mmCIF file of C-alpha atoms in Angstrom:
data_model
loop_
_atom_site.group_PDB
_atom_site.id
_atom_site.type_symbol
_atom_site.label_atom_id
_atom_site.label_comp_id
_atom_site.label_asym_id
_atom_site.label_seq_id
_atom_site.Cartn_x
_atom_site.Cartn_y
_atom_site.Cartn_z
ATOM 1 C CA MET H 1 -12.360 -5.154 -25.351
ATOM 2 C CA SER H 2 -15.930 -5.983 -25.159
ATOM 3 C CA ASP H 3 -18.202 -5.108 -22.130
ATOM 4 C CA GLU H 4 -20.154 -8.225 -22.624
ATOM 5 C CA ILE H 5 -20.243 -10.645 -19.741
ATOM 6 C CA TRP H 6 -20.466 -14.209 -20.770
ATOM 7 C CA PRO H 7 -21.869 -17.015 -18.502
ATOM 8 C CA ALA H 8 -19.470 -19.556 -17.103
ATOM 9 C CA ILE H 9 -18.885 -22.544 -19.154
ATOM 10 C CA LYS H 10 -20.010 -25.705 -17.496
ATOM 11 C CA VAL H 11 -18.911 -29.067 -18.759
ATOM 12 C CA GLU H 12 -20.483 -32.060 -17.148
ATOM 13 C CA ARG H 13 -18.549 -35.308 -16.410
ATOM 14 C CA PHE H 14 -19.913 -38.412 -18.066
ATOM 15 C CA TYR H 15 -20.651 -41.405 -15.894
ATOM 16 C CA ASP H 16 -17.407 -43.537 -15.662
ATOM 17 C CA GLU H 17 -15.395 -40.989 -17.554
ATOM 18 C CA PRO H 18 -11.825 -41.200 -16.405
ATOM 19 C CA LEU H 19 -10.860 -37.958 -14.639
ATOM 20 C CA ALA H 20 -7.914 -37.303 -17.054
ATOM 21 C CA HIS H 21 -10.288 -37.588 -20.048
ATOM 22 C CA TYR H 22 -12.823 -35.237 -18.432
ATOM 23 C CA GLU H 23 -10.265 -32.629 -17.689
ATOM 24 C CA ALA H 24 -8.889 -32.771 -21.278
ATOM 25 C CA ARG H 25 -12.311 -32.660 -22.748
ATOM 26 C CA ARG H 26 -13.299 -29.805 -20.474
ATOM 27 C CA ARG H 27 -10.186 -27.772 -21.550
ATOM 28 C CA GLU H 28 -10.806 -28.351 -25.135
ATOM 29 C CA ILE H 29 -14.542 -27.403 -24.839
ATOM 30 C CA ILE H 30 -13.663 -24.198 -22.994
ATOM 31 C CA THR H 31 -10.997 -23.347 -25.559
ATOM 32 C CA ILE H 32 -13.510 -23.871 -28.477
ATOM 33 C CA ILE H 33 -16.301 -21.866 -26.796
ATOM 34 C CA THR H 34 -13.880 -19.069 -25.881
ATOM 35 C CA GLY H 35 -12.710 -19.011 -29.524
ATOM 36 C CA PHE H 36 -16.295 -18.572 -30.656
ATOM 37 C CA ARG H 37 -17.004 -15.886 -28.152
ATOM 38 C CA ASN H 38 -13.904 -13.981 -29.433
ATOM 39 C CA SER H 39 -14.781 -14.537 -33.090
ATOM 40 C CA ARG H 40 -11.506 -16.487 -33.716
ATOM 41 C CA TYR H 41 -13.289 -18.855 -36.138
ATOM 42 C CA GLU H 42 -14.882 -18.249 -39.519
ATOM 43 C CA GLY H 43 -16.016 -20.277 -42.611
ATOM 44 C CA ALA H 44 -14.875 -23.849 -42.800
ATOM 45 C CA ALA H 45 -12.779 -23.565 -39.637
ATOM 46 C CA ALA H 46 -15.939 -22.479 -37.610
ATOM 47 C CA GLU H 47 -17.860 -25.460 -38.987
ATOM 48 C CA ARG H 48 -14.995 -27.888 -38.116
ATOM 49 C CA MET H 49 -14.800 -26.245 -34.572
ATOM 50 C CA GLU H 50 -18.593 -26.450 -34.163
ATOM 51 C CA ASN H 51 -18.673 -30.142 -35.175
ATOM 52 C CA ARG H 52 -15.682 -30.977 -32.865
ATOM 53 C CA LEU H 53 -17.476 -29.081 -29.962
ATOM 54 C CA MET H 54 -20.642 -31.132 -30.372
ATOM 55 C CA ALA H 55 -18.679 -34.367 -30.587
ATOM 56 C CA LEU H 56 -16.877 -33.482 -27.411
ATOM 57 C CA GLN H 57 -20.210 -32.541 -25.574
ATOM 58 C CA ASP H 58 -21.816 -35.687 -26.668
ATOM 59 C CA GLY H 59 -18.899 -37.854 -25.747
ATOM 60 C CA MET H 60 -18.415 -39.029 -29.393
ATOM 61 C CA VAL H 61 -14.630 -38.259 -29.286
ATOM 62 C CA VAL H 62 -12.015 -38.621 -26.567
ATOM 63 C CA PRO H 63 -9.603 -35.605 -26.415
ATOM 64 C CA ALA H 64 -5.849 -36.131 -26.451
ATOM 65 C CA VAL H 65 -4.755 -36.518 -22.791
ATOM 66 C CA ALA H 66 -1.488 -34.793 -21.987
#
């Protein structure tokens, strides 16, 4: 286990974004960032996850709402 302390992950809610979409987008962003912090992704998978993360942060994709 690493002794590194990571800053909290903050996800801003977009204007008029439905709460359910925000919560799903926030969960997915946190999952992806945590994966990068724990070196879960490499190669092509890392690139896909980075692209997905950027799209989520920019509001270009809507996450699946459970």
